[in-house]
Coordinates of C-alpha atoms and ligand atoms in Angstrom, one line a residue:
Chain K
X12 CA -31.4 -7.0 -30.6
X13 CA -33.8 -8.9 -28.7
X14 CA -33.5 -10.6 -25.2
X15 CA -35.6 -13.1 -23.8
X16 CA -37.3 -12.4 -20.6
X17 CA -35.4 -13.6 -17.5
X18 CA -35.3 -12.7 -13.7
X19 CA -33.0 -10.4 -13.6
X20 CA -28.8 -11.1 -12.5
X21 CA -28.5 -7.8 -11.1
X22 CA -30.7 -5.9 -9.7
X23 CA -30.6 -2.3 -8.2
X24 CA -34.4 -1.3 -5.6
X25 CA -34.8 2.0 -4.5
X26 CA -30.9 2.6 -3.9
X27 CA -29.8 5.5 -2.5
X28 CA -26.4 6.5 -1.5
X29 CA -25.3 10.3 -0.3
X30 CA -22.0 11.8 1.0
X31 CA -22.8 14.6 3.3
X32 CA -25.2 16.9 1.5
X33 CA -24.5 15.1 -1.8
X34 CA -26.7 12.7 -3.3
X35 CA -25.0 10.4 -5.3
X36 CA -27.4 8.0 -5.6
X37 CA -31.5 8.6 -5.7
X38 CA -33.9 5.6 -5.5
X39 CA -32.3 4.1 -8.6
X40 CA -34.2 1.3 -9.6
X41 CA -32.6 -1.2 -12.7
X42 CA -32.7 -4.1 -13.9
X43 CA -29.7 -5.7 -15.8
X44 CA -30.9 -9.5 -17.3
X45 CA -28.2 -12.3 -18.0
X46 CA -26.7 -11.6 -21.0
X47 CA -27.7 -8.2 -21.0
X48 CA -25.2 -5.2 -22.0
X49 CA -26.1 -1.8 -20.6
X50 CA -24.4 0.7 -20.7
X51 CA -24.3 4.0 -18.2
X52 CA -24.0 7.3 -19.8
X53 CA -24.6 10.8 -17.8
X54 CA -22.4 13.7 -17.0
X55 CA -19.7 14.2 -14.8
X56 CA -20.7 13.6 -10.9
X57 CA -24.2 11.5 -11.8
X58 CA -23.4 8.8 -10.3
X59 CA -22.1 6.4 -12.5
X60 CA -19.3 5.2 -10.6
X61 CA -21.3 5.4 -7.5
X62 CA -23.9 2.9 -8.8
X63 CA -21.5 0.4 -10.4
X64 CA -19.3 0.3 -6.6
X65 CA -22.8 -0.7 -5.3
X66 CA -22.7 -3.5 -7.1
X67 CA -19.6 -4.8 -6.0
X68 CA -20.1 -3.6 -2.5
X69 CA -17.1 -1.1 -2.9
X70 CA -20.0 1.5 -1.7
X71 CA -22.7 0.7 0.5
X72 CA -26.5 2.1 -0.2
X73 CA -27.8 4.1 2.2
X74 CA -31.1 2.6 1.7
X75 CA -32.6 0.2 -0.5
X76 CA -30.6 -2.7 -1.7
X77 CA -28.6 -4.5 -4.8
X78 CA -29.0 -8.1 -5.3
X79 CA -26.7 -10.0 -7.6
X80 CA -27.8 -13.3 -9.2
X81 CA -31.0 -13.0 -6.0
X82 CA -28.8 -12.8 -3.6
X83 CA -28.3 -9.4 -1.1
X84 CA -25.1 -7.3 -1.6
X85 CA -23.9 -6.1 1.4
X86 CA -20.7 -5.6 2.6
X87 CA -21.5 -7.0 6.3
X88 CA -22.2 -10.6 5.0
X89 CA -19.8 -13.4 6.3
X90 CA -19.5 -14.4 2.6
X91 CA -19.3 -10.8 1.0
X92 CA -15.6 -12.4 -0.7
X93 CA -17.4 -14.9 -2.5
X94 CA -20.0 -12.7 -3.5
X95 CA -17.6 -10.0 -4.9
X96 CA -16.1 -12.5 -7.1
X97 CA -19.1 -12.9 -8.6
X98 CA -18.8 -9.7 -10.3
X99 CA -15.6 -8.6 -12.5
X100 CA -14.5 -4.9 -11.8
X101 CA -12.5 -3.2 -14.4
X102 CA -11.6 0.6 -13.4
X103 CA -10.8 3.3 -15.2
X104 CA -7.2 4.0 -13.9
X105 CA -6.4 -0.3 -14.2
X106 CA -5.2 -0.2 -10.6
X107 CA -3.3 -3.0 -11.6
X108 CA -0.7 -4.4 -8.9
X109 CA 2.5 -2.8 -9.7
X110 CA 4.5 -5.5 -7.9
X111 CA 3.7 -8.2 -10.0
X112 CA 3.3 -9.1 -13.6
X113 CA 0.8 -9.5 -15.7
X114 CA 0.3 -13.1 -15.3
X115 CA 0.9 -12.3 -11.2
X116 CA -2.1 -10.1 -11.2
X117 CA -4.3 -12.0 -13.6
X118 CA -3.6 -15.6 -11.1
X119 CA -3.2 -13.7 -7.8
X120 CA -6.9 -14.1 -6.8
X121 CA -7.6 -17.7 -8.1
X122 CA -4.7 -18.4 -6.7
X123 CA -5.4 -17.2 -3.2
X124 CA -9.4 -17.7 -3.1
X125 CA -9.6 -20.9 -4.9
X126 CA -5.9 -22.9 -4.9
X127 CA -5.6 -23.0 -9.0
X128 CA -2.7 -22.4 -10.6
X129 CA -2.0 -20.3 -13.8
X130 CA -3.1 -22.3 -16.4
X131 CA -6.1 -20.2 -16.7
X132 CA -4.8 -17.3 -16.1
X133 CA -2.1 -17.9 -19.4
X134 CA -5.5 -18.5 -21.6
X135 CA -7.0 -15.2 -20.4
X136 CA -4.2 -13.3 -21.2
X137 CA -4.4 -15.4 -24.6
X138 CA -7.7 -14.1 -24.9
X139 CA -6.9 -10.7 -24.8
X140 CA -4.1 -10.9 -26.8
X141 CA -1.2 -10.5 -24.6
X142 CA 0.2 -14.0 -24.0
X143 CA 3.5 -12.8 -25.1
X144 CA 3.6 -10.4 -22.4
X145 CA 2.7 -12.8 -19.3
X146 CA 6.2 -12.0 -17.5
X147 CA 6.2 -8.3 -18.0
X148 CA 5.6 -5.7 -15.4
X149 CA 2.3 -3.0 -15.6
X150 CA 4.8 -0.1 -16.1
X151 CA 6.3 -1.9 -19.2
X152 CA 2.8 -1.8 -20.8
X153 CA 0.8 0.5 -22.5
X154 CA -2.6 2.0 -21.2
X155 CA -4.4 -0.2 -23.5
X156 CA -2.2 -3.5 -22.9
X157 CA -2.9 -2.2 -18.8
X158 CA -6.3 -2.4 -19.1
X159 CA -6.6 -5.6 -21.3
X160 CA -4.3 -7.1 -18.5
X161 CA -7.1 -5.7 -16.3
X162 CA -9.9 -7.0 -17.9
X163 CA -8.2 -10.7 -17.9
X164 CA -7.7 -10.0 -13.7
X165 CA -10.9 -9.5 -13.3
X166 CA -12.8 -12.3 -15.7
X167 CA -10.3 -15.1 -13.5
X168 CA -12.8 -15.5 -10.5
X169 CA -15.2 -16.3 -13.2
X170 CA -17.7 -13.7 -13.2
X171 CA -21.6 -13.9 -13.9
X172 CA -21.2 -10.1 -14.8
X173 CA -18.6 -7.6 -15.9
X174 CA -18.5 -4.1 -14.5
X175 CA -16.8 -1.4 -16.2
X176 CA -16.2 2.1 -15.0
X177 CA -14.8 4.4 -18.0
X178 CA -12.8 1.5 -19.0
X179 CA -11.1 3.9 -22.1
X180 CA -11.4 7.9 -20.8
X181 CA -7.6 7.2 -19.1
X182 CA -6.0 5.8 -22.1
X183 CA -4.6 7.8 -25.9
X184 CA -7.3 7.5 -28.7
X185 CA -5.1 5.1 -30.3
X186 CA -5.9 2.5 -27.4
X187 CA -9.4 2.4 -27.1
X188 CA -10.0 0.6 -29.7
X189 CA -8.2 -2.1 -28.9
X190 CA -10.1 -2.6 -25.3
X191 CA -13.2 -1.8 -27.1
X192 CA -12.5 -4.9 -29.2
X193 CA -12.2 -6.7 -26.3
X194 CA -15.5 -5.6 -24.5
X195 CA -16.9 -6.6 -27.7
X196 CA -15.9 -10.1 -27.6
X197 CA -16.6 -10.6 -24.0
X198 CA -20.5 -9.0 -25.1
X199 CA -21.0 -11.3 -28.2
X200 CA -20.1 -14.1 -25.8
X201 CA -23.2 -13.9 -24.0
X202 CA -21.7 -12.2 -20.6
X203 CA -23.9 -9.6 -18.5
X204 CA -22.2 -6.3 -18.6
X205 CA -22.6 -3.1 -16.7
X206 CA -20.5 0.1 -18.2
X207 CA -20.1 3.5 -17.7
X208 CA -19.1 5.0 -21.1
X209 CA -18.6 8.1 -23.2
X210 CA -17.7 5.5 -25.9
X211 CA -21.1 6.2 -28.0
X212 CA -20.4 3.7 -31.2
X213 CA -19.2 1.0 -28.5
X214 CA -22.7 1.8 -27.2
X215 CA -24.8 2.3 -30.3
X216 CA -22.9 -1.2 -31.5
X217 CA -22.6 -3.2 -28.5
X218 CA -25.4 -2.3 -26.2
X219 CA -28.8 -3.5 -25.5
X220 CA -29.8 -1.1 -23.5
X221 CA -28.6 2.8 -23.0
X222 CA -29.4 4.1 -19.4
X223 CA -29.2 7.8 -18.9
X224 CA -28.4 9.2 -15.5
X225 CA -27.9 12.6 -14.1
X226 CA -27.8 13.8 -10.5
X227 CA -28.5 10.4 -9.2
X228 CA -30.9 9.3 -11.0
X229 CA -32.2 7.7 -14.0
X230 CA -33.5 10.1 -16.5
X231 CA -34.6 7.5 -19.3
X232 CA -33.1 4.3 -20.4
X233 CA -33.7 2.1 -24.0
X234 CA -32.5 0.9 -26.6
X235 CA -29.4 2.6 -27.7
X236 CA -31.3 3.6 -31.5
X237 CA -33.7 5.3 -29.4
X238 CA -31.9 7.0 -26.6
X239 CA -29.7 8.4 -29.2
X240 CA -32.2 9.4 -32.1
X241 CA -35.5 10.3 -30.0
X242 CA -34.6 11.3 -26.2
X243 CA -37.5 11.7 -24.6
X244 CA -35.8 14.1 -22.1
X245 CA -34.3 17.5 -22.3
X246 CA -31.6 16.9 -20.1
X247 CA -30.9 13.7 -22.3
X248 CA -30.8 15.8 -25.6
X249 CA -28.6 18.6 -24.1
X250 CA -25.9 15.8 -23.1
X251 CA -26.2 14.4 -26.2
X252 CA -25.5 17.0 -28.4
X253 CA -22.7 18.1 -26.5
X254 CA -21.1 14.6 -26.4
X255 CA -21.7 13.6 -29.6
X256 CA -20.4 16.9 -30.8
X257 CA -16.8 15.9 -29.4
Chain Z
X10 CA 31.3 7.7 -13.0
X11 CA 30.7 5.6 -10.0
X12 CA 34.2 5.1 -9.5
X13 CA 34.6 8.9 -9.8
X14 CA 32.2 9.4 -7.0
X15 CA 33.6 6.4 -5.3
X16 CA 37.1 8.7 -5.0
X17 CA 35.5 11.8 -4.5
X18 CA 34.1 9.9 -1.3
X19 CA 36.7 8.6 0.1
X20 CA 38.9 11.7 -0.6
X21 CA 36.8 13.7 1.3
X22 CA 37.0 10.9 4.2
X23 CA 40.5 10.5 4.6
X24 CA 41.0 14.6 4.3
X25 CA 38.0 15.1 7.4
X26 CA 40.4 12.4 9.4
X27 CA 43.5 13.6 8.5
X28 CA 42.2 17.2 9.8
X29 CA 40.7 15.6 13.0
X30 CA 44.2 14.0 13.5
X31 CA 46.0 16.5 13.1
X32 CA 44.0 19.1 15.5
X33 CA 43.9 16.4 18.4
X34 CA 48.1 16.0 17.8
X35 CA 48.1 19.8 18.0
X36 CA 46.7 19.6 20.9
X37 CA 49.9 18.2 22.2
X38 CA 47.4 15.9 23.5
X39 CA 49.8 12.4 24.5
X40 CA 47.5 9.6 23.1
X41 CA 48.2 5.9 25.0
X42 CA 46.0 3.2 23.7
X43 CA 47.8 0.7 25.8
X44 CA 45.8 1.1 29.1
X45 CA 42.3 0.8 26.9
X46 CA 43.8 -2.2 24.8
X47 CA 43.6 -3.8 28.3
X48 CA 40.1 -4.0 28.5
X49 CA 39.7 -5.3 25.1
X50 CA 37.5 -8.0 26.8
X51 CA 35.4 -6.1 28.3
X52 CA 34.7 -3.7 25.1
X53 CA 34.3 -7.2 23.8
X54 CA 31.4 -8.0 26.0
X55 CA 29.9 -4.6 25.8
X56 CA 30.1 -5.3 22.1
X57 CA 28.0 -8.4 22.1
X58 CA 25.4 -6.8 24.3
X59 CA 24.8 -3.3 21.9
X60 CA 24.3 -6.0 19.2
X61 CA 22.1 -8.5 20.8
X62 CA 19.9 -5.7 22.5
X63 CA 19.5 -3.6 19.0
X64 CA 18.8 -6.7 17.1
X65 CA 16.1 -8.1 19.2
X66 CA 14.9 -4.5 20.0
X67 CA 14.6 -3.9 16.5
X68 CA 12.5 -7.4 16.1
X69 CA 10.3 -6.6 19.0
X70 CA 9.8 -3.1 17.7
X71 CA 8.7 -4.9 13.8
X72 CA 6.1 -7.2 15.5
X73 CA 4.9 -4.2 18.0
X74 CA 5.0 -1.4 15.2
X75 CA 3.0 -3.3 13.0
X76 CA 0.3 -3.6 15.5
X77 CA 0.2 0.2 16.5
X78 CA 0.1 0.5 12.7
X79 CA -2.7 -1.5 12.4
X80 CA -4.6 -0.1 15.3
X81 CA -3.9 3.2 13.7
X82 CA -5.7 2.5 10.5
X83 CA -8.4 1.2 11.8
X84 CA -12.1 1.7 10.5
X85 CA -12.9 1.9 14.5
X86 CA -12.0 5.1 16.4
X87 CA -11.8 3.7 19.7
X88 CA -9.2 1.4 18.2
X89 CA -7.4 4.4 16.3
X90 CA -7.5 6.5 19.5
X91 CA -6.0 3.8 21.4
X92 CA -2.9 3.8 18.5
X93 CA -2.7 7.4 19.2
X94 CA -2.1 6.9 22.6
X95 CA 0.9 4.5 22.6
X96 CA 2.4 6.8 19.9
X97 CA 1.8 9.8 22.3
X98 CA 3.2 8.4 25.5
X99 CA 6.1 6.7 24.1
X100 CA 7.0 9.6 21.9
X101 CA 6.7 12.2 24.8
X102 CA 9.1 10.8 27.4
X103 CA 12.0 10.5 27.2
X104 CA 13.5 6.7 26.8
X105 CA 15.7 7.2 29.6
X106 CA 12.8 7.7 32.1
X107 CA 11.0 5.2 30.6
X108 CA 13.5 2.1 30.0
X109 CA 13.7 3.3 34.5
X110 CA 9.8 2.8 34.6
X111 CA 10.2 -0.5 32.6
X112 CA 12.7 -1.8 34.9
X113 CA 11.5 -0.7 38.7
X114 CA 7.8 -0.5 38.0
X115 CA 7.1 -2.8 35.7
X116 CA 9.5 -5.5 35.7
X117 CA 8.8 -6.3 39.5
X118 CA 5.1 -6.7 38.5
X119 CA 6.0 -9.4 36.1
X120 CA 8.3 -10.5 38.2
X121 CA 11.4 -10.4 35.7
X122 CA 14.4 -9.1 36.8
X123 CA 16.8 -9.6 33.9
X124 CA 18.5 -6.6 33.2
X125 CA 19.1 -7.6 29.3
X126 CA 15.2 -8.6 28.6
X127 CA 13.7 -5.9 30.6
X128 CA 15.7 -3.1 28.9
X129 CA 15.4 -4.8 25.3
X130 CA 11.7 -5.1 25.7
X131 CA 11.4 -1.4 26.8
X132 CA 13.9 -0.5 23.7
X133 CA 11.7 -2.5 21.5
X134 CA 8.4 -0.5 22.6
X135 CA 10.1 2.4 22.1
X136 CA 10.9 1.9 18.6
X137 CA 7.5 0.6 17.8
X138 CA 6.1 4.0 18.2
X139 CA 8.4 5.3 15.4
X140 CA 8.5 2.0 13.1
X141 CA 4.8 2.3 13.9
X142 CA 4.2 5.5 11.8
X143 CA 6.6 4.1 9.2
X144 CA 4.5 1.3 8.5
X145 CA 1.4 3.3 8.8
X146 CA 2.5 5.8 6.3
X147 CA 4.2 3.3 3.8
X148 CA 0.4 1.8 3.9
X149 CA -0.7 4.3 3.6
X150 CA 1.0 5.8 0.7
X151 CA -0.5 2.6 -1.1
X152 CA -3.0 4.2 -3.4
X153 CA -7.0 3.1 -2.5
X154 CA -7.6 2.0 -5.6
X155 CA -4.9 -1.2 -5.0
X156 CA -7.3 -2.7 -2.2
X157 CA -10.5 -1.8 -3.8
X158 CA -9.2 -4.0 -6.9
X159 CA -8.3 -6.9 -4.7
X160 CA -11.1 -6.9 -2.7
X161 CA -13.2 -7.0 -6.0
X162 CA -11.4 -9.9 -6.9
X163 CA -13.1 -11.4 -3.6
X164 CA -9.6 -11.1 -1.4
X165 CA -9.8 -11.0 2.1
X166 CA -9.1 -7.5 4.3
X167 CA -6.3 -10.0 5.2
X168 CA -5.5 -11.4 1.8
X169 CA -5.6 -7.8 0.7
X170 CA -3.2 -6.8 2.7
X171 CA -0.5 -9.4 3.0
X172 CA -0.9 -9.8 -1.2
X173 CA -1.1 -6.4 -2.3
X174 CA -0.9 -3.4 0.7
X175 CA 2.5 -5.1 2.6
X176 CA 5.1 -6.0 -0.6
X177 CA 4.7 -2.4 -2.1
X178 CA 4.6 -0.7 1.1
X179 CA 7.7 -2.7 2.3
X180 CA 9.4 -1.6 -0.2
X181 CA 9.3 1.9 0.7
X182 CA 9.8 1.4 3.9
X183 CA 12.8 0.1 4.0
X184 CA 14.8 3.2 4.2
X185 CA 13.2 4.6 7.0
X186 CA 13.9 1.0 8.8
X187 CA 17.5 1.1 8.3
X188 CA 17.5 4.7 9.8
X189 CA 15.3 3.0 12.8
X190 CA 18.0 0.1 13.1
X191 CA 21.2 2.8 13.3
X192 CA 19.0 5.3 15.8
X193 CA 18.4 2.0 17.6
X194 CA 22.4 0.6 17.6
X195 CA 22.8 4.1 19.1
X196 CA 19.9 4.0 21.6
X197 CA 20.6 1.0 23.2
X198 CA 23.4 3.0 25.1
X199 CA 21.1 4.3 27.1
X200 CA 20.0 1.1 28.4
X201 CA 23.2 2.1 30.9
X202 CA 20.6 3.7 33.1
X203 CA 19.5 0.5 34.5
X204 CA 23.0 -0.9 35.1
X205 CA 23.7 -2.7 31.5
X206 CA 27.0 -2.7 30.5
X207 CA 26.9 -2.5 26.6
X208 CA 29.4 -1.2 24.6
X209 CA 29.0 3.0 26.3
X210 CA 28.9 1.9 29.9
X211 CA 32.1 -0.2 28.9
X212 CA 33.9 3.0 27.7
X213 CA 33.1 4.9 30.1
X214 CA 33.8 2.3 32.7
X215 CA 37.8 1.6 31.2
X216 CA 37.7 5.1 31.0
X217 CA 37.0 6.0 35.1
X218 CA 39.0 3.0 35.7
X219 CA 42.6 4.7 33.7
X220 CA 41.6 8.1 33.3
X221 CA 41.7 7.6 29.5
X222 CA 38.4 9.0 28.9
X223 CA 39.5 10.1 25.4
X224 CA 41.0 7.1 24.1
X225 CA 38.1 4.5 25.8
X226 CA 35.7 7.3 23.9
X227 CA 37.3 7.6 20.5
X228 CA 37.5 3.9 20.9
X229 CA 33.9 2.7 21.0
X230 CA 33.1 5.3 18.6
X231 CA 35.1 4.0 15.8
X232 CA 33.1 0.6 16.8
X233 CA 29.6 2.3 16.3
X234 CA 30.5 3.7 13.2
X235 CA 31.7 0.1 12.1
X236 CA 28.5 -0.8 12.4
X237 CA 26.4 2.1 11.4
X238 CA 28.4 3.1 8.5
X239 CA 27.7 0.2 6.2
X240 CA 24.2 0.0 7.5
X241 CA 23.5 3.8 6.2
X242 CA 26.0 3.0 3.2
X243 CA 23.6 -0.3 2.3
X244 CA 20.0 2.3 3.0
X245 CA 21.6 4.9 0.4
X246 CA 21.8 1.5 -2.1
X247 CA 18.8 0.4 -1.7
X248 CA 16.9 4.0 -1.6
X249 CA 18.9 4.7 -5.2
X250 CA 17.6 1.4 -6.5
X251 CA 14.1 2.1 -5.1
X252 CA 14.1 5.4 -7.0
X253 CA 15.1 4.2 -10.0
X254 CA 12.4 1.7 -10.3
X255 CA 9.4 4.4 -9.3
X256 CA 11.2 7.0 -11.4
X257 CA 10.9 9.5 -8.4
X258 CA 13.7 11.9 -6.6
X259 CA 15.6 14.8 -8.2
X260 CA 18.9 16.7 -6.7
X261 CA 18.6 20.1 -5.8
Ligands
ATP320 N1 -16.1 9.0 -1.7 C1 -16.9 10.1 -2.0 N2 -16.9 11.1 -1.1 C2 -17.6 12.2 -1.3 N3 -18.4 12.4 -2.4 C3 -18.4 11.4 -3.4 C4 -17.6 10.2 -3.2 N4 -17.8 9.5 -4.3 C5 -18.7 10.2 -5.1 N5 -19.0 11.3 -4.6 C6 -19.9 12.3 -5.2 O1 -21.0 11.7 -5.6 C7 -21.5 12.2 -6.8 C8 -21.5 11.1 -7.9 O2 -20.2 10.7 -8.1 P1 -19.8 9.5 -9.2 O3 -18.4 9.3 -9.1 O4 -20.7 8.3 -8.9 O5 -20.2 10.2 -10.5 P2 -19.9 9.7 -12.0 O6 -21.1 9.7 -12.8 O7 -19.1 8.4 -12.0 O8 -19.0 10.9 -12.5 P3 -17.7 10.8 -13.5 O9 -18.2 10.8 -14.9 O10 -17.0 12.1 -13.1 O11 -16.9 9.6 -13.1 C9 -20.5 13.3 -7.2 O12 -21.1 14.5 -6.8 C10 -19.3 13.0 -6.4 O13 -18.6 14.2 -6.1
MG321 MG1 -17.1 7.9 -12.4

């Protein structure tokens, strides 16, 4: 797949972000385009997560800088709430509200930010396939239905990009697939995504680009044929082997 | 089953006051109600005042205790210290020396002298301190990922918390409140040091005034456990239900 060139909706210069003598975060620089899907792979502690919360001013660089759609992401703007709706956050343990249901949690920010009511919220939850469970509490669902209930929360401010961290590793192999299918639909609908995944067919499918991290950095990054196939990088070739392995 | 342990209850109850009653008439003790009956009105009055003070104590306490919760969790440590501090202070005196502070050092400052307010107000700051640290830990046994989700959504810290931190945590805080609202029906007693006559000073004073100490006592303590009683009985209901919907608890 081939995407025409475009300044880019997020954009990542030179970020770095450490927690006492770790370094989560090294002078990462990426480029994500409209439209674009990438996907994050890496091992354990390489800063995945660390990078996405960037994004969504959930962490805040220690130098350098993230601009979303041009404009800075930084968590002491006046507007920061407006700019965080711009991006969708999906996590990988849902963190869905437990007090309300699925419809509550899917309307509660629309709601509150922008005065609509649920009509929009009822077609999300349509659109991942759980309109019949609109009244139902998060601990009456599944892990799969929890994070399709999730997904729909966070694509009701309206997002100009999606950003998932490990949106499947918390759920039973026989619910991936059904959030996968949902990713899928969001990604063949034109919307920029971000995700951290060990999900390599989502990936291999779904992806336009593969980036490869590990210990804050970016090791290599292409197309998801390539990555896979012909890693330029040891480090890239010894994760590979043992994740594709499993 | 619940009737069963509805009986088992209430056996146990009447067999603890049977025993009671029949110690105290082995005592050879000659109980005469008559004399306290007499001051009925002014157990009356005392009444009104242990239930007016605890209530609005108990209010004052809510709106203070969420502050010093607030200022507890804040990002800002001069503003957590200062939480510290009230918490400190008011939980190292005693209330009795403070509600006497309230009334003769601070009261004249601010120019109040009504007995009812002053003591109320001091009750009230009491119980912030400890409804304080039950709102700070009911927020913060809400799990970090909650507010992170709402303030990706583009919520508010306010929003956040008012939409998605306070109805969880309130939920499990309301045990704890309950116990806070009994300890308070009880505490306000002590308001007697600065001359309020609430439903103690009232026993004690029919009891100086007929030598009936006993009786005036055993009076007013059947009337707090009137209304402490159902209060813990309602805390134990709602604690069950509580459990029952976050699946926690187990009997040892
Ligand atoms: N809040 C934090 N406090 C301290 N250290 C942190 C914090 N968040 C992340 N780290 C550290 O930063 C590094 C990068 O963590 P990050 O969670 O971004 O990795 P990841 O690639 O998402 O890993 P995983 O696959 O386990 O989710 C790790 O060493 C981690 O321990
Ligand atoms: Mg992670």
């Amino acid at each position: 797949m081939t995407i025409p060139p475009a300044p880019p909706l997020i954009a990542l210069r030179k970020v770095t972000r450490r927690f006492g003598t770790v370094t989560a975060l090294e002078e990462v620089d990426l480029d994500v385009a409209k439209g674009e899907v990438v996907v994050l792979i890496g091992p354990s502690g390489s800063g995945k997560s660390t990078l996405l919360r960037c994004v969504n001013a959930l962490e805040r660089p220690d130098a350098g800088e993230v601009l979303l759609g041009g404009e800075r992401v930084d968590a002491a703007r006046k507007d920061i709430d407006r700019l965080r709706a711009e991006t969708g956050m999906v996590f990988q343990h849902f963190n869905l509200f437990p007090h309300l249901t699925a419809i509550g949690n899917v309307a509660l920010a629309p709601r509150l930010v922008r005065g609509q009511g649920d009509a929009r919220a009822r077609a999300l939850l349509e659109r991942v396939g759980l309109s019949d469970k609109a009244d139902v509490y998060p601990d009456m669902l599944s892990g799969g239905q929890k994070q399709r209930v999730a997904i729909a929360r966070a694509l009701a401010m309206e997002p100009i990009a999606m950003l998932f961290d490990e949106p499947t590793s918390a759920l039973d192999p026989e619910m991936v697939g059904e959030v996968l299918a949902v990713m899928r639909d969001l990604a063949r609908d034109g919307m920029t995504m971000l995700v951290a995944s060990h999900e390599m067919g989502f990936a291999r499918e779904v992806a336009h680009r593969v980036v490869f991290m590990d210990g804050g950095r970016i090791v290599e990054t292409g197309a998801p044929g390539d990555v896979f196939e012909r890693p330029r990088h040891d480090r890239t070739r010894a994760f590979l082997s043992k994740v594709l392995r499993a | 089953m619940r009737l069963r342990d509805l009986l088992v209850r209430a056996g146990i109850t009447v067999a603890v006051a049977a025993t009671l009653v029949f110690a105290l008439l082995a005592s050879r003790y000659r109980f005469d109600f008559e004399p306290t009956w007499r001051y009925r009105e002014l157990y009356g009055k005392g009444l009104l005042v242990t239930l007016g003070a605890t209530a609005l104590a108990f209010a004052v306490g809510m709106a203070l205790g969420i502050g010093v919760a607030l200022l507890r969790v804040s990002r800002r440590l001069p503003v957590r210290h200062l939480g510290d501090l009230y918490v400190e202070v008011i939980r190292g005196t005693p209330f009795l020396v403070q509600v006497t502070i309230a009334y003769f050092g601070i009261a004249p400052l601010l120019r109040l002298n009504d007995k009812f307010l002053v003591g109320t107000f001091a009750l009230g700051a009491f119980a912030a301190a400890y409804m304080g640290e039950i709102f700070r830990a009911g927020i913060e046994s809400i799990d970090r990922g909650q507010v992170e989700a709402a303030r990706s959504l583009g919520l508010s810290r306010a929003q956040s918390l008012r939409h998605v931190v306070f109805p969880q945590a309130f939920k499990r805080m309301i045990p704890p409140l309950t116990g806070e609202l009994i300890a308070l029906t009880k505490e306000s007693s002590l308001l007697f040091a600065i001359g309020l006559v609430e439903m103690t000073a009232a026993a004690r004073q029919v009891g100086a005034d007929t030598y009936k100490y006993l009786e005036a006592s055993l009076v007013v303590a059947a009337m707090y456990l009137t209304l402490t009683v159902p209060l813990s009985l309602l805390a134990r209901k709602l604690e069950r239900r509580l459990k029952r919907s976050e699946r926690t608890g187990v009997h040892l």
